[in-house]
Amino acid sequence: MSRILIVEDEERITRFLERGLQAAGFTCVCVGTGGDAVAMARDDVFDLVVLDLGLPDLDGHEVLRRLRSRGERLPVIILTARDGVDDTVRGLEGGADDYVTKPFRFAELLARVRVRLRPADTHESTVLRAGPVTLDLRTRRAQIGDRSVNLTSREFALAEVFARHPGQVLSREQLLSHVWGYDFAPDSNVVDVYVRYLRRKLGADVIETERGMGYRLRAD
Ligand code: CA
């Protein structure tokens, strides 16, 4: 199981990252300052770091510099602000492997984490099959039985979450945090709207409603 160090001082975003990454099967350690990040990366073993740039003490650039200057090669994904183009460039030049711009969707971060953790020489299957649904994660094509279906990127991300948990009831909150991110209010009905879109495209009975609990992809 891969271990991820989350370096973020904003509680809301830390919890969002931790919940999502744990649900995806990762072990997480969270720290809120640059100093703790440098110490933790020295004293413990991680497979990847998610590093916010705006931290209360050392900023993320300095954390990155200290890690790299002692020869630490573990992958680092930086979190940058929307208007922080200079920050992004500086981060990549400073040895970051990738970046995600805030506010981000969890699915986007997870995709980047997976790319960084996947050894170059393994062929992780890029085709996901669950019940009647087939998703090609590389080409972003969806099929229902033999019929191909065009999904928007958001619809595809939602279908992917369902396909990774076939038969399992997923709450609105889980779906919301995986596909949309922390900027949506928990009472938003966007999940229901997109489930409706998916049913229209994949077939009404492919996603079942569990009253009061959420939705599930038919697994048979
Ligand atoms: Ca911050």
PDB file of C-alpha atoms and ligand atoms in Angstrom:
ATOM      1  CA  MET A   1       0.000   0.000   0.000  1.00  0.00           C
ATOM      2  CA  SER A   2       1.444   3.365  -0.989  1.00  0.00           C
ATOM      3  CA  ARG A   3       2.031   5.996   1.664  1.00  0.00           C
ATOM      4  CA  ILE A   4       1.329   9.621   0.882  1.00  0.00           C
ATOM      5  CA  LEU A   5       2.479  12.660   2.813  1.00  0.00           C
ATOM      6  CA  ILE A   6      -0.077  15.470   2.617  1.00  0.00           C
ATOM      7  CA  VAL A   7       1.348  18.924   3.346  1.00  0.00           C
ATOM      8  CA  GLU A   8      -1.475  21.453   3.597  1.00  0.00           C
ATOM      9  CA  ASP A   9      -2.370  24.019   6.240  1.00  0.00           C
ATOM     10  CA  GLU A  10      -6.027  24.420   5.348  1.00  0.00           C
ATOM     11  CA  GLU A  11      -8.005  21.943   7.429  1.00  0.00           C
ATOM     12  CA  ARG A  12     -10.877  21.639   4.958  1.00  0.00           C
ATOM     13  CA  ILE A  13      -8.591  20.729   2.084  1.00  0.00           C
ATOM     14  CA  THR A  14      -6.495  18.384   4.230  1.00  0.00           C
ATOM     15  CA  ARG A  15      -9.579  16.403   5.244  1.00  0.00           C
ATOM     16  CA  PHE A  16     -10.803  16.362   1.657  1.00  0.00           C
ATOM     17  CA  LEU A  17      -7.473  14.974   0.437  1.00  0.00           C
ATOM     18  CA  GLU A  18      -7.140  12.499   3.266  1.00  0.00           C
ATOM     19  CA  ARG A  19     -10.654  11.110   2.924  1.00  0.00           C
ATOM     20  CA  GLY A  20     -10.369  10.732  -0.818  1.00  0.00           C
ATOM     21  CA  LEU A  21      -6.906   9.202  -0.855  1.00  0.00           C
ATOM     22  CA  GLN A  22      -7.776   6.772   1.931  1.00  0.00           C
ATOM     23  CA  ALA A  23     -10.904   5.721   0.063  1.00  0.00           C
ATOM     24  CA  ALA A  24      -8.688   5.081  -2.966  1.00  0.00           C
ATOM     25  CA  GLY A  25      -6.558   2.723  -0.871  1.00  0.00           C
ATOM     26  CA  PHE A  26      -3.643   4.929   0.161  1.00  0.00           C
ATOM     27  CA  THR A  27      -2.238   5.469   3.619  1.00  0.00           C
ATOM     28  CA  CYS A  28      -1.934   9.171   4.453  1.00  0.00           C
ATOM     29  CA  VAL A  29       0.014  11.241   6.927  1.00  0.00           C
ATOM     30  CA  CYS A  30      -0.991  14.911   7.155  1.00  0.00           C
ATOM     31  CA  VAL A  31       1.148  17.835   8.293  1.00  0.00           C
ATOM     32  CA  GLY A  32       0.312  21.540   8.263  1.00  0.00           C
ATOM     33  CA  THR A  33       3.697  23.246   8.193  1.00  0.00           C
ATOM     34  CA  GLY A  34       6.764  23.190   5.987  1.00  0.00           C
ATOM     35  CA  GLY A  35       9.018  22.384   8.926  1.00  0.00           C
ATOM     36  CA  ASP A  36       6.985  19.298   9.817  1.00  0.00           C
ATOM     37  CA  ALA A  37       6.961  18.265   6.173  1.00  0.00           C
ATOM     38  CA  VAL A  38      10.758  18.342   5.905  1.00  0.00           C
ATOM     39  CA  ALA A  39      11.144  16.437   9.191  1.00  0.00           C
ATOM     40  CA  MET A  40       8.478  13.875   8.362  1.00  0.00           C
ATOM     41  CA  ALA A  41       9.922  13.158   4.920  1.00  0.00           C
ATOM     42  CA  ARG A  42      13.299  12.586   6.579  1.00  0.00           C
ATOM     43  CA  ASP A  43      12.075  10.349   9.413  1.00  0.00           C
ATOM     44  CA  ASP A  44       9.473   8.261   7.660  1.00  0.00           C
ATOM     45  CA  VAL A  45       9.108   6.504   4.321  1.00  0.00           C
ATOM     46  CA  PHE A  46       6.678   7.804   1.737  1.00  0.00           C
ATOM     47  CA  ASP A  47       5.921   7.033  -1.884  1.00  0.00           C
ATOM     48  CA  LEU A  48       4.650  10.477  -2.800  1.00  0.00           C
ATOM     49  CA  VAL A  49       4.120  13.981  -1.406  1.00  0.00           C
ATOM     50  CA  VAL A  50       1.177  16.274  -2.077  1.00  0.00           C
ATOM     51  CA  LEU A  51       2.589  19.697  -1.268  1.00  0.00           C
ATOM     52  CA  ASP A  52       0.690  22.941  -0.901  1.00  0.00           C
ATOM     53  CA  LEU A  53       2.812  25.984  -1.766  1.00  0.00           C
ATOM     54  CA  GLY A  54       1.235  28.459   0.652  1.00  0.00           C
ATOM     55  CA  LEU A  55       2.274  27.294   4.119  1.00  0.00           C
ATOM     56  CA  PRO A  56       2.567  29.304   7.348  1.00  0.00           C
ATOM     57  CA  ASP A  57       6.313  28.857   7.912  1.00  0.00           C
ATOM     58  CA  LEU A  58       8.547  27.598   5.100  1.00  0.00           C
ATOM     59  CA  ASP A  59       6.627  27.829   1.857  1.00  0.00           C
ATOM     60  CA  GLY A  60       6.273  24.824  -0.424  1.00  0.00           C
ATOM     61  CA  HIS A  61       9.139  25.956  -2.669  1.00  0.00           C
ATOM     62  CA  GLU A  62      11.516  25.907   0.275  1.00  0.00           C
ATOM     63  CA  VAL A  63      10.243  22.496   1.392  1.00  0.00           C
ATOM     64  CA  LEU A  64      10.829  21.196  -2.118  1.00  0.00           C
ATOM     65  CA  ARG A  65      14.305  22.733  -2.231  1.00  0.00           C
ATOM     66  CA  ARG A  66      15.289  21.083   1.055  1.00  0.00           C
ATOM     67  CA  LEU A  67      13.961  17.700  -0.023  1.00  0.00           C
ATOM     68  CA  ARG A  68      15.745  17.793  -3.358  1.00  0.00           C
ATOM     69  CA  SER A  69      18.957  19.220  -1.929  1.00  0.00           C
ATOM     70  CA  ARG A  70      19.394  16.153   0.248  1.00  0.00           C
ATOM     71  CA  GLY A  71      18.841  13.915  -2.768  1.00  0.00           C
ATOM     72  CA  GLU A  72      15.267  12.993  -1.968  1.00  0.00           C
ATOM     73  CA  ARG A  73      13.716  11.806  -5.223  1.00  0.00           C
ATOM     74  CA  LEU A  74      10.221  10.841  -4.152  1.00  0.00           C
ATOM     75  CA  PRO A  75       7.501  12.232  -6.429  1.00  0.00           C
ATOM     76  CA  VAL A  76       6.056  15.579  -5.394  1.00  0.00           C
ATOM     77  CA  ILE A  77       2.768  16.991  -6.670  1.00  0.00           C
ATOM     78  CA  ILE A  78       2.329  20.656  -5.806  1.00  0.00           C
ATOM     79  CA  LEU A  79      -0.981  22.420  -5.206  1.00  0.00           C
ATOM     80  CA  THR A  80      -0.945  25.876  -6.751  1.00  0.00           C
ATOM     81  CA  ALA A  81      -3.389  28.760  -6.864  1.00  0.00           C
ATOM     82  CA  ARG A  82      -5.377  29.420 -10.012  1.00  0.00           C
ATOM     83  CA  ASP A  83      -3.472  32.611 -10.763  1.00  0.00           C
ATOM     84  CA  GLY A  84      -0.117  31.174  -9.724  1.00  0.00           C
ATOM     85  CA  VAL A  85       1.471  30.516 -13.107  1.00  0.00           C
ATOM     86  CA  ASP A  86       4.843  31.757 -11.870  1.00  0.00           C
ATOM     87  CA  ASP A  87       4.512  29.507  -8.828  1.00  0.00           C
ATOM     88  CA  THR A  88       3.779  26.535 -11.024  1.00  0.00           C
ATOM     89  CA  VAL A  89       6.785  27.163 -13.252  1.00  0.00           C
ATOM     90  CA  ARG A  90       9.025  27.758 -10.260  1.00  0.00           C
ATOM     91  CA  GLY A  91       7.743  24.578  -8.601  1.00  0.00           C
ATOM     92  CA  LEU A  92       8.393  22.442 -11.664  1.00  0.00           C
ATOM     93  CA  GLU A  93      11.837  23.976 -12.084  1.00  0.00           C
ATOM     94  CA  GLY A  94      12.465  23.300  -8.404  1.00  0.00           C
ATOM     95  CA  GLY A  95      11.912  19.602  -8.931  1.00  0.00           C
ATOM     96  CA  ALA A  96       8.163  19.071  -8.536  1.00  0.00           C
ATOM     97  CA  ASP A  97       6.881  16.261 -10.743  1.00  0.00           C
ATOM     98  CA  ASP A  98       3.441  17.605 -11.391  1.00  0.00           C
ATOM     99  CA  TYR A  99       0.934  20.175 -10.174  1.00  0.00           C
ATOM    100  CA  VAL A 100      -2.774  20.595  -9.596  1.00  0.00           C
ATOM    101  CA  THR A 101      -4.419  23.995  -9.610  1.00  0.00           C
ATOM    102  CA  LYS A 102      -6.765  24.926  -6.772  1.00  0.00           C
ATOM    103  CA  PRO A 103      -9.659  24.507  -6.641  1.00  0.00           C
ATOM    104  CA  PHE A 104      -9.312  21.015  -8.058  1.00  0.00           C
ATOM    105  CA  ARG A 105     -11.546  18.029  -8.490  1.00  0.00           C
ATOM    106  CA  PHE A 106     -10.485  15.017  -6.495  1.00  0.00           C
ATOM    107  CA  ALA A 107     -10.556  12.822  -9.600  1.00  0.00           C
ATOM    108  CA  GLU A 108      -7.951  15.055 -11.226  1.00  0.00           C
ATOM    109  CA  LEU A 109      -5.568  14.828  -8.295  1.00  0.00           C
ATOM    110  CA  LEU A 110      -6.088  11.082  -8.006  1.00  0.00           C
ATOM    111  CA  ALA A 111      -5.268  10.579 -11.688  1.00  0.00           C
ATOM    112  CA  ARG A 112      -2.001  12.459 -11.222  1.00  0.00           C
ATOM    113  CA  VAL A 113      -1.134  10.542  -8.071  1.00  0.00           C
ATOM    114  CA  ARG A 114      -1.730   7.252  -9.860  1.00  0.00           C
ATOM    115  CA  VAL A 115       0.443   8.256 -12.810  1.00  0.00           C
ATOM    116  CA  ARG A 116       3.315   9.144 -10.464  1.00  0.00           C
ATOM    117  CA  LEU A 117       3.034   5.935  -8.469  1.00  0.00           C
ATOM    118  CA  ARG A 118       2.740   3.572 -11.388  1.00  0.00           C
ATOM    119  CA  PRO A 119       6.111   2.083 -12.268  1.00  0.00           C
ATOM    120  CA  ALA A 120       6.882   2.767 -15.899  1.00  0.00           C
ATOM    121  CA  ASP A 121       7.331  -0.886 -16.770  1.00  0.00           C
ATOM    122  CA  THR A 122       4.064  -2.289 -15.466  1.00  0.00           C
ATOM    123  CA  HIS A 123       0.951  -2.431 -17.552  1.00  0.00           C
ATOM    124  CA  GLU A 124      -1.837  -1.561 -15.241  1.00  0.00           C
ATOM    125  CA  SER A 125      -5.027  -2.363 -17.071  1.00  0.00           C
ATOM    126  CA  THR A 126      -6.542   0.767 -18.478  1.00  0.00           C
ATOM    127  CA  VAL A 127      -9.889  -0.881 -19.117  1.00  0.00           C
ATOM    128  CA  LEU A 128     -12.402  -1.006 -16.322  1.00  0.00           C
ATOM    129  CA  ARG A 129     -15.311  -3.452 -16.590  1.00  0.00           C
ATOM    130  CA  ALA A 130     -18.191  -3.422 -14.149  1.00  0.00           C
ATOM    131  CA  GLY A 131     -21.595  -4.956 -14.780  1.00  0.00           C
ATOM    132  CA  PRO A 132     -22.657  -3.890 -18.262  1.00  0.00           C
ATOM    133  CA  VAL A 133     -20.274  -0.932 -18.348  1.00  0.00           C
ATOM    134  CA  THR A 134     -16.803  -0.832 -19.927  1.00  0.00           C
ATOM    135  CA  LEU A 135     -14.600   2.239 -19.526  1.00  0.00           C
ATOM    136  CA  ASP A 136     -11.308   2.760 -21.298  1.00  0.00           C
ATOM    137  CA  LEU A 137      -9.411   5.065 -18.960  1.00  0.00           C
ATOM    138  CA  ARG A 138      -6.811   5.934 -21.572  1.00  0.00           C
ATOM    139  CA  THR A 139      -9.057   6.905 -24.453  1.00  0.00           C
ATOM    140  CA  ARG A 140     -11.929   7.999 -22.139  1.00  0.00           C
ATOM    141  CA  ARG A 141     -14.361   5.870 -24.174  1.00  0.00           C
ATOM    142  CA  ALA A 142     -17.381   4.254 -22.603  1.00  0.00           C
ATOM    143  CA  GLN A 143     -19.336   1.225 -23.759  1.00  0.00           C
ATOM    144  CA  ILE A 144     -22.535  -0.302 -22.560  1.00  0.00           C
ATOM    145  CA  GLY A 145     -22.609  -3.868 -23.841  1.00  0.00           C
ATOM    146  CA  ASP A 146     -21.408  -3.480 -27.432  1.00  0.00           C
ATOM    147  CA  ARG A 147     -22.684   0.045 -27.831  1.00  0.00           C
ATOM    148  CA  SER A 148     -20.299   2.958 -27.451  1.00  0.00           C
ATOM    149  CA  VAL A 149     -21.533   5.943 -25.564  1.00  0.00           C
ATOM    150  CA  ASN A 150     -20.237   9.498 -25.574  1.00  0.00           C
ATOM    151  CA  LEU A 151     -19.758  10.838 -22.080  1.00  0.00           C
ATOM    152  CA  THR A 152     -18.653  14.309 -21.054  1.00  0.00           C
ATOM    153  CA  SER A 153     -15.560  14.399 -18.868  1.00  0.00           C
ATOM    154  CA  ARG A 154     -17.650  14.910 -15.743  1.00  0.00           C
ATOM    155  CA  GLU A 155     -19.993  12.069 -16.664  1.00  0.00           C
ATOM    156  CA  PHE A 156     -16.991   9.860 -17.339  1.00  0.00           C
ATOM    157  CA  ALA A 157     -15.459  10.698 -13.955  1.00  0.00           C
ATOM    158  CA  LEU A 158     -18.721   9.797 -12.233  1.00  0.00           C
ATOM    159  CA  ALA A 159     -19.018   6.553 -14.214  1.00  0.00           C
ATOM    160  CA  GLU A 160     -15.437   5.717 -13.241  1.00  0.00           C
ATOM    161  CA  VAL A 161     -16.163   6.063  -9.519  1.00  0.00           C
ATOM    162  CA  PHE A 162     -19.157   3.748  -9.894  1.00  0.00           C
ATOM    163  CA  ALA A 163     -17.156   1.259 -11.949  1.00  0.00           C
ATOM    164  CA  ARG A 164     -14.400   1.124  -9.342  1.00  0.00           C
ATOM    165  CA  HIS A 165     -16.972   0.143  -6.715  1.00  0.00           C
ATOM    166  CA  PRO A 166     -19.465  -2.115  -8.521  1.00  0.00           C
ATOM    167  CA  GLY A 167     -22.433  -3.142  -6.439  1.00  0.00           C
ATOM    168  CA  GLN A 168     -21.439  -0.847  -3.605  1.00  0.00           C
ATOM    169  CA  VAL A 169     -23.757   1.926  -2.417  1.00  0.00           C
ATOM    170  CA  LEU A 170     -22.027   5.298  -2.773  1.00  0.00           C
ATOM    171  CA  SER A 171     -23.429   8.268  -0.908  1.00  0.00           C
ATOM    172  CA  ARG A 172     -24.014  11.627  -2.553  1.00  0.00           C
ATOM    173  CA  GLU A 173     -21.273  13.049  -0.378  1.00  0.00           C
ATOM    174  CA  GLN A 174     -18.749  10.441  -1.516  1.00  0.00           C
ATOM    175  CA  LEU A 175     -19.632  10.995  -5.143  1.00  0.00           C
ATOM    176  CA  LEU A 176     -19.545  14.754  -4.722  1.00  0.00           C
ATOM    177  CA  SER A 177     -16.097  14.789  -3.161  1.00  0.00           C
ATOM    178  CA  HIS A 178     -14.674  12.338  -5.706  1.00  0.00           C
ATOM    179  CA  VAL A 179     -15.979  13.938  -8.844  1.00  0.00           C
ATOM    180  CA  TRP A 180     -16.555  17.581  -7.999  1.00  0.00           C
ATOM    181  CA  GLY A 181     -14.384  18.539  -5.100  1.00  0.00           C
ATOM    182  CA  TYR A 182     -14.586  20.569  -1.958  1.00  0.00           C
ATOM    183  CA  ASP A 183     -16.053  23.671  -3.521  1.00  0.00           C
ATOM    184  CA  PHE A 184     -19.510  22.176  -3.828  1.00  0.00           C
ATOM    185  CA  ALA A 185     -21.926  22.468  -0.931  1.00  0.00           C
ATOM    186  CA  PRO A 186     -22.955  19.086   0.470  1.00  0.00           C
ATOM    187  CA  ASP A 187     -26.592  19.885  -0.236  1.00  0.00           C
ATOM    188  CA  SER A 188     -25.933  20.485  -3.915  1.00  0.00           C
ATOM    189  CA  ASN A 189     -28.093  18.297  -6.177  1.00  0.00           C
ATOM    190  CA  VAL A 190     -25.441  18.109  -8.871  1.00  0.00           C
ATOM    191  CA  VAL A 191     -24.898  14.396  -8.170  1.00  0.00           C
ATOM    192  CA  ASP A 192     -28.556  13.590  -8.788  1.00  0.00           C
ATOM    193  CA  VAL A 193     -28.515  15.621 -11.970  1.00  0.00           C
ATOM    194  CA  TYR A 194     -25.476  13.776 -13.308  1.00  0.00           C
ATOM    195  CA  VAL A 195     -26.817  10.369 -12.282  1.00  0.00           C
ATOM    196  CA  ARG A 196     -29.835  11.256 -14.391  1.00  0.00           C
ATOM    197  CA  TYR A 197     -27.546  12.118 -17.332  1.00  0.00           C
ATOM    198  CA  LEU A 198     -25.710   8.823 -16.940  1.00  0.00           C
ATOM    199  CA  ARG A 199     -28.932   6.826 -16.785  1.00  0.00           C
ATOM    200  CA  ARG A 200     -30.111   8.494 -19.945  1.00  0.00           C
ATOM    201  CA  LYS A 201     -26.932   7.456 -21.737  1.00  0.00           C
ATOM    202  CA  LEU A 202     -26.164   4.091 -20.138  1.00  0.00           C
ATOM    203  CA  GLY A 203     -29.701   2.836 -19.488  1.00  0.00           C
ATOM    204  CA  ALA A 204     -32.150   3.597 -16.722  1.00  0.00           C
ATOM    205  CA  ASP A 205     -31.496   0.402 -14.754  1.00  0.00           C
ATOM    206  CA  VAL A 206     -27.674   0.548 -14.784  1.00  0.00           C
ATOM    207  CA  ILE A 207     -27.510   2.783 -11.713  1.00  0.00           C
ATOM    208  CA  GLU A 208     -29.846   1.880  -8.881  1.00  0.00           C
ATOM    209  CA  THR A 209     -31.115   4.222  -6.187  1.00  0.00           C
ATOM    210  CA  GLU A 210     -30.830   3.141  -2.564  1.00  0.00           C
ATOM    211  CA  ARG A 211     -33.355   5.328  -0.848  1.00  0.00           C
ATOM    212  CA  GLY A 212     -31.822   7.574   1.758  1.00  0.00           C
ATOM    213  CA  MET A 213     -28.333   6.176   1.129  1.00  0.00           C
ATOM    214  CA  GLY A 214     -27.167   6.888  -2.360  1.00  0.00           C
ATOM    215  CA  TYR A 215     -26.582   5.137  -5.637  1.00  0.00           C
ATOM    216  CA  ARG A 216     -25.000   1.929  -6.824  1.00  0.00           C
ATOM    217  CA  LEU A 217     -23.876   0.487 -10.129  1.00  0.00           C
ATOM    218  CA  ARG A 218     -25.617  -2.775 -10.949  1.00  0.00           C
ATOM    219  CA  ALA A 219     -22.886  -5.366 -10.632  1.00  0.00           C
ATOM    220  CA  ASP A 220     -24.212  -8.361 -12.612  1.00  0.00           C
TER     221      ASP A 220
HETATM  222 CA    CA B   1      -2.157  26.878   2.110  1.00  0.00          CA
END
